[in-house]
PDB file of C-alpha atoms in Angstrom:
ATOM      1  CA  MET A1439    -142.725   1.726 114.360  1.00 62.00           C
ATOM      2  CA  THR A1440    -139.988   1.135 116.893  1.00 81.00           C
ATOM      3  CA  PRO A1441    -138.604   4.252 118.602  1.00 89.00           C
ATOM      4  CA  ALA A1442    -135.417   2.414 119.601  1.00 91.00           C
ATOM      5  CA  LEU A1443    -134.524   1.872 115.938  1.00 91.00           C
ATOM      6  CA  ASP A1444    -135.292   5.526 115.210  1.00 92.00           C
ATOM      7  CA  ILE A1445    -132.953   6.586 118.005  1.00 94.00           C
ATOM      8  CA  LEU A1446    -130.258   4.274 116.642  1.00 93.00           C
ATOM      9  CA  ALA A1447    -130.618   5.684 113.114  1.00 94.00           C
ATOM     10  CA  GLY A1448    -130.570   9.246 114.473  1.00 95.00           C
ATOM     11  CA  MET A1449    -127.522   8.604 116.625  1.00 96.00           C
ATOM     12  CA  LEU A1450    -125.607   7.027 113.741  1.00 96.00           C
ATOM     13  CA  CYS A1451    -126.391   9.813 111.279  1.00 96.00           C
ATOM     14  CA  GLY A1452    -126.057  12.580 113.867  1.00 96.00           C
ATOM     15  CA  THR A1453    -122.678  11.265 114.976  1.00 96.00           C
ATOM     16  CA  LEU A1454    -121.559  11.151 111.348  1.00 97.00           C
ATOM     17  CA  MET A1455    -122.548  14.802 110.917  1.00 96.00           C
ATOM     18  CA  GLY A1456    -120.964  15.713 114.258  1.00 95.00           C
ATOM     19  CA  LEU A1457    -117.664  14.092 113.327  1.00 95.00           C
ATOM     20  CA  ILE A1458    -117.583  15.815 109.945  1.00 96.00           C
ATOM     21  CA  ALA A1459    -118.488  19.191 111.493  1.00 93.00           C
ATOM     22  CA  SER A1460    -116.035  18.844 114.364  1.00 92.00           C
ATOM     23  CA  ALA A1461    -113.142  17.891 112.078  1.00 91.00           C
ATOM     24  CA  HIS A1462    -113.982  20.789 109.796  1.00 90.00           C
ATOM     25  CA  ALA A1463    -114.268  23.215 112.730  1.00 87.00           C
ATOM     26  CA  ALA A1464    -111.020  22.013 114.298  1.00 83.00           C
ATOM     27  CA  VAL A1465    -109.115  22.595 111.085  1.00 86.00           C
ATOM     28  CA  MET A1466    -110.834  25.930 110.491  1.00 83.00           C
ATOM     29  CA  LEU A1467    -110.236  27.160 114.047  1.00 78.00           C
ATOM     30  CA  THR A1468    -106.590  26.164 114.147  1.00 78.00           C
ATOM     31  CA  ALA A1469    -105.421  26.881 110.593  1.00 82.00           C
ATOM     32  CA  ARG A1470    -106.739  30.450 110.479  1.00 80.00           C
ATOM     33  CA  PRO A1471    -108.182  31.233 113.913  1.00 78.00           C
ATOM     34  CA  PRO A1472    -110.632  34.078 114.503  1.00 76.00           C
ATOM     35  CA  ARG A1473    -109.506  37.066 116.580  1.00 77.00           C
ATOM     36  CA  MET A1474    -111.114  35.715 119.762  1.00 73.00           C
ATOM     37  CA  ILE A1475    -109.164  32.451 119.550  1.00 75.00           C
ATOM     38  CA  GLN A1476    -106.011  34.298 118.445  1.00 80.00           C
ATOM     39  CA  GLN A1477    -106.143  36.295 121.700  1.00 81.00           C
ATOM     40  CA  ARG A1478    -106.617  33.086 123.668  1.00 77.00           C
ATOM     41  CA  ILE A1479    -103.619  31.554 121.886  1.00 76.00           C
ATOM     42  CA  GLU A1480    -101.482  34.460 123.038  1.00 79.00           C
ATOM     43  CA  GLU A1481    -102.751  33.941 126.601  1.00 80.00           C
ATOM     44  CA  GLY A1482    -102.219  30.182 126.360  1.00 76.00           C
ATOM     45  CA  GLY A1483    -105.800  28.968 126.825  1.00 71.00           C
ATOM     46  CA  SER A1484    -106.992  28.206 123.320  1.00 70.00           C
ATOM     47  CA  SER A1485    -106.882  24.413 123.486  1.00 74.00           C
ATOM     48  CA  ASN A1486    -109.706  24.231 126.033  1.00 80.00           C
ATOM     49  CA  LEU A1487    -111.930  26.476 123.924  1.00 79.00           C
ATOM     50  CA  VAL A1488    -111.361  24.528 120.716  1.00 78.00           C
ATOM     51  CA  THR A1489    -111.933  21.236 122.564  1.00 83.00           C
ATOM     52  CA  VAL A1490    -115.251  22.457 123.971  1.00 87.00           C
ATOM     53  CA  ILE A1491    -116.387  23.719 120.563  1.00 85.00           C
ATOM     54  CA  VAL A1492    -115.459  20.468 118.820  1.00 87.00           C
ATOM     55  CA  PHE A1493    -117.040  18.259 121.497  1.00 92.00           C
ATOM     56  CA  GLY A1494    -120.130  20.473 121.590  1.00 93.00           C
ATOM     57  CA  LEU A1495    -120.591  20.093 117.844  1.00 92.00           C
ATOM     58  CA  VAL A1496    -120.609  16.298 118.107  1.00 95.00           C
ATOM     59  CA  VAL A1497    -123.106  16.327 120.977  1.00 96.00           C
ATOM     60  CA  VAL A1498    -125.453  18.874 119.389  1.00 95.00           C
ATOM     61  CA  TRP A1499    -125.506  17.204 115.962  1.00 95.00           C
ATOM     62  CA  THR A1500    -126.104  13.792 117.576  1.00 97.00           C
ATOM     63  CA  ILE A1501    -129.057  15.102 119.585  1.00 97.00           C
ATOM     64  CA  LEU A1502    -130.449  16.782 116.470  1.00 95.00           C
ATOM     65  CA  GLY A1503    -130.032  13.496 114.616  1.00 96.00           C
ATOM     66  CA  VAL A1504    -132.159  11.650 117.163  1.00 97.00           C
ATOM     67  CA  PHE A1505    -134.897  14.288 116.951  1.00 96.00           C
ATOM     68  CA  ALA A1506    -134.737  14.242 113.146  1.00 95.00           C
ATOM     69  CA  ALA A1507    -135.061  10.458 113.051  1.00 95.00           C
ATOM     70  CA  LEU A1508    -138.057  10.529 115.388  1.00 94.00           C
ATOM     71  CA  ALA A1509    -139.637  13.248 113.231  1.00 94.00           C
ATOM     72  CA  ALA A1510    -138.894  11.303 110.054  1.00 92.00           C
ATOM     73  CA  ASP A1511    -140.536   8.203 111.489  1.00 91.00           C
ATOM     74  CA  ALA A1512    -143.587  10.236 112.478  1.00 91.00           C
ATOM     75  CA  VAL A1513    -144.162  11.595 108.969  1.00 90.00           C
ATOM     76  CA  LEU A1514    -143.115   8.561 106.914  1.00 87.00           C
ATOM     77  CA  PRO A1515    -145.847   6.132 105.911  1.00 80.00           C
ATOM     78  CA  ASP A1516    -145.679   2.622 107.349  1.00 74.00           C
ATOM     79  CA  ALA A1517    -144.825   1.003 104.014  1.00 68.00           C
ATOM     80  CA  ALA A1518    -142.310   3.576 102.804  1.00 73.00           C
ATOM     81  CA  ALA A1519    -139.820   2.559 100.167  1.00 77.00           C
ATOM     82  CA  MET A1520    -136.208   3.690 100.142  1.00 80.00           C
ATOM     83  CA  THR A1521    -135.986   6.509  97.617  1.00 83.00           C
ATOM     84  CA  LEU A1522    -133.936   9.666  97.344  1.00 85.00           C
ATOM     85  CA  VAL A1523    -136.745  11.722  98.931  1.00 85.00           C
ATOM     86  CA  PRO A1524    -139.060   9.423 100.917  1.00 85.00           C
ATOM     87  CA  ASN A1525    -141.244  12.323 102.122  1.00 85.00           C
ATOM     88  CA  SER A1526    -141.181  15.816 100.673  1.00 88.00           C
ATOM     89  CA  ALA A1527    -142.823  17.377 103.762  1.00 90.00           C
ATOM     90  CA  TYR A1528    -139.974  16.107 105.926  1.00 92.00           C
ATOM     91  CA  LEU A1529    -137.387  17.473 103.479  1.00 93.00           C
ATOM     92  CA  VAL A1530    -139.061  20.907 103.509  1.00 94.00           C
ATOM     93  CA  ALA A1531    -139.043  20.874 107.322  1.00 93.00           C
ATOM     94  CA  VAL A1532    -135.329  19.993 107.353  1.00 94.00           C
ATOM     95  CA  VAL A1533    -134.557  22.823 104.938  1.00 95.00           C
ATOM     96  CA  LEU A1534    -136.521  25.299 107.087  1.00 96.00           C
ATOM     97  CA  VAL A1535    -134.758  24.206 110.284  1.00 94.00           C
ATOM     98  CA  LEU A1536    -131.344  24.417 108.599  1.00 93.00           C
ATOM     99  CA  VAL A1537    -132.129  27.905 107.305  1.00 93.00           C
ATOM    100  CA  MET A1538    -133.208  29.006 110.801  1.00 94.00           C
ATOM    101  CA  MET A1539    -130.076  27.500 112.361  1.00 90.00           C
ATOM    102  CA  GLY A1540    -127.806  28.534 109.513  1.00 88.00           C
ATOM    103  CA  ALA A1541    -128.739  32.228 109.449  1.00 89.00           C
ATOM    104  CA  PRO A1542    -127.166  33.031 112.853  1.00 89.00           C
ATOM    105  CA  ALA A1543    -124.217  30.743 112.088  1.00 82.00           C
ATOM    106  CA  MET A1544    -123.582  32.520 108.796  1.00 84.00           C
ATOM    107  CA  LEU A1545    -123.692  35.834 110.673  1.00 85.00           C
ATOM    108  CA  PHE A1546    -120.770  34.665 112.819  1.00 78.00           C
ATOM    109  CA  LEU A1547    -118.967  33.180 109.795  1.00 75.00           C
ATOM    110  CA  ARG A1548    -119.199  36.264 107.578  1.00 78.00           C
ATOM    111  CA  ASP A1549    -115.600  36.033 106.424  1.00 79.00           C
ATOM    112  CA  ARG A1550    -115.772  32.220 106.172  1.00 81.00           C
ATOM    113  CA  TRP A1551    -119.182  31.788 104.558  1.00 84.00           C
ATOM    114  CA  ILE A1552    -117.942  29.000 102.278  1.00 87.00           C
ATOM    115  CA  HIS A1553    -117.225  26.886 105.368  1.00 85.00           C
ATOM    116  CA  GLY A1554    -120.722  27.576 106.678  1.00 85.00           C
ATOM    117  CA  MET A1555    -122.298  26.635 103.349  1.00 90.00           C
ATOM    118  CA  PHE A1556    -120.264  23.409 103.283  1.00 91.00           C
ATOM    119  CA  SER A1557    -121.603  22.467 106.723  1.00 90.00           C
ATOM    120  CA  LEU A1558    -125.185  23.358 105.814  1.00 92.00           C
ATOM    121  CA  LEU A1559    -125.070  21.347 102.590  1.00 94.00           C
ATOM    122  CA  THR A1560    -123.555  18.389 104.422  1.00 95.00           C
ATOM    123  CA  ALA A1561    -126.302  18.646 107.056  1.00 95.00           C
ATOM    124  CA  LEU A1562    -128.935  18.795 104.313  1.00 95.00           C
ATOM    125  CA  GLY A1563    -127.573  15.620 102.780  1.00 95.00           C
ATOM    126  CA  ILE A1564    -127.378  13.738 106.055  1.00 96.00           C
ATOM    127  CA  TYR A1565    -130.560  14.994 107.725  1.00 96.00           C
ATOM    128  CA  GLY A1566    -132.673  15.402 104.596  1.00 94.00           C
ATOM    129  CA  PHE A1567    -131.776  12.272 102.669  1.00 94.00           C
ATOM    130  CA  LEU A1568    -129.759   9.839 104.812  1.00 95.00           C
ATOM    131  CA  ILE A1569    -131.819   9.881 108.023  1.00 95.00           C
ATOM    132  CA  PRO A1570    -135.208   9.033 106.461  1.00 93.00           C
ATOM    133  CA  ASN A1571    -133.646   6.246 104.422  1.00 92.00           C
ATOM    134  CA  ALA A1572    -131.794   4.923 107.495  1.00 92.00           C
ATOM    135  CA  VAL A1573    -135.069   4.931 109.434  1.00 91.00           C
ATOM    136  CA  ILE A1574    -136.801   3.045 106.611  1.00 90.00           C
ATOM    137  CA  ALA A1575    -133.929   0.547 106.320  1.00 89.00           C
ATOM    138  CA  LEU A1576    -133.862  -0.183 110.049  1.00 87.00           C
ATOM    139  CA  GLN A1577    -137.653  -0.432 110.280  1.00 84.00           C
ATOM    140  CA  ASN A1578    -137.801  -2.840 107.311  1.00 83.00           C
ATOM    141  CA  ARG A1579    -135.026  -4.937 108.870  1.00 78.00           C
ATOM    142  CA  ALA A1580    -136.898  -5.499 112.129  1.00 58.00           C
TER     143      ALA A1580
END
């Protein structure tokens, strides 16, 4: 399989997740900011912090998307068909990684756990179902 197509699929899906997460975080951090950001607002330096958080989310999710696409290509058979779950082992690995990443995030979002669950479910949909199908679609196109 072609790693360049895997990277493309991972970048597309990771950027999609990054844009969703960054928009959600920007609204969440500005509509009802946590105490740390509230103190920075009073000091006048909150915009830099929110910008770094939002940009960091896009970069991190895009990098994770590339790694997920490379992993999906490694575990998918050569003649995989586009289905809802192309490989159950890959889906289990995605769930485990999201649980490991989500546990510390949910610790920080104790009072906003619904927002954390929204992000984790969105990530499960994109990384668990969309990325393997995007990899299959791009590999079958080439």
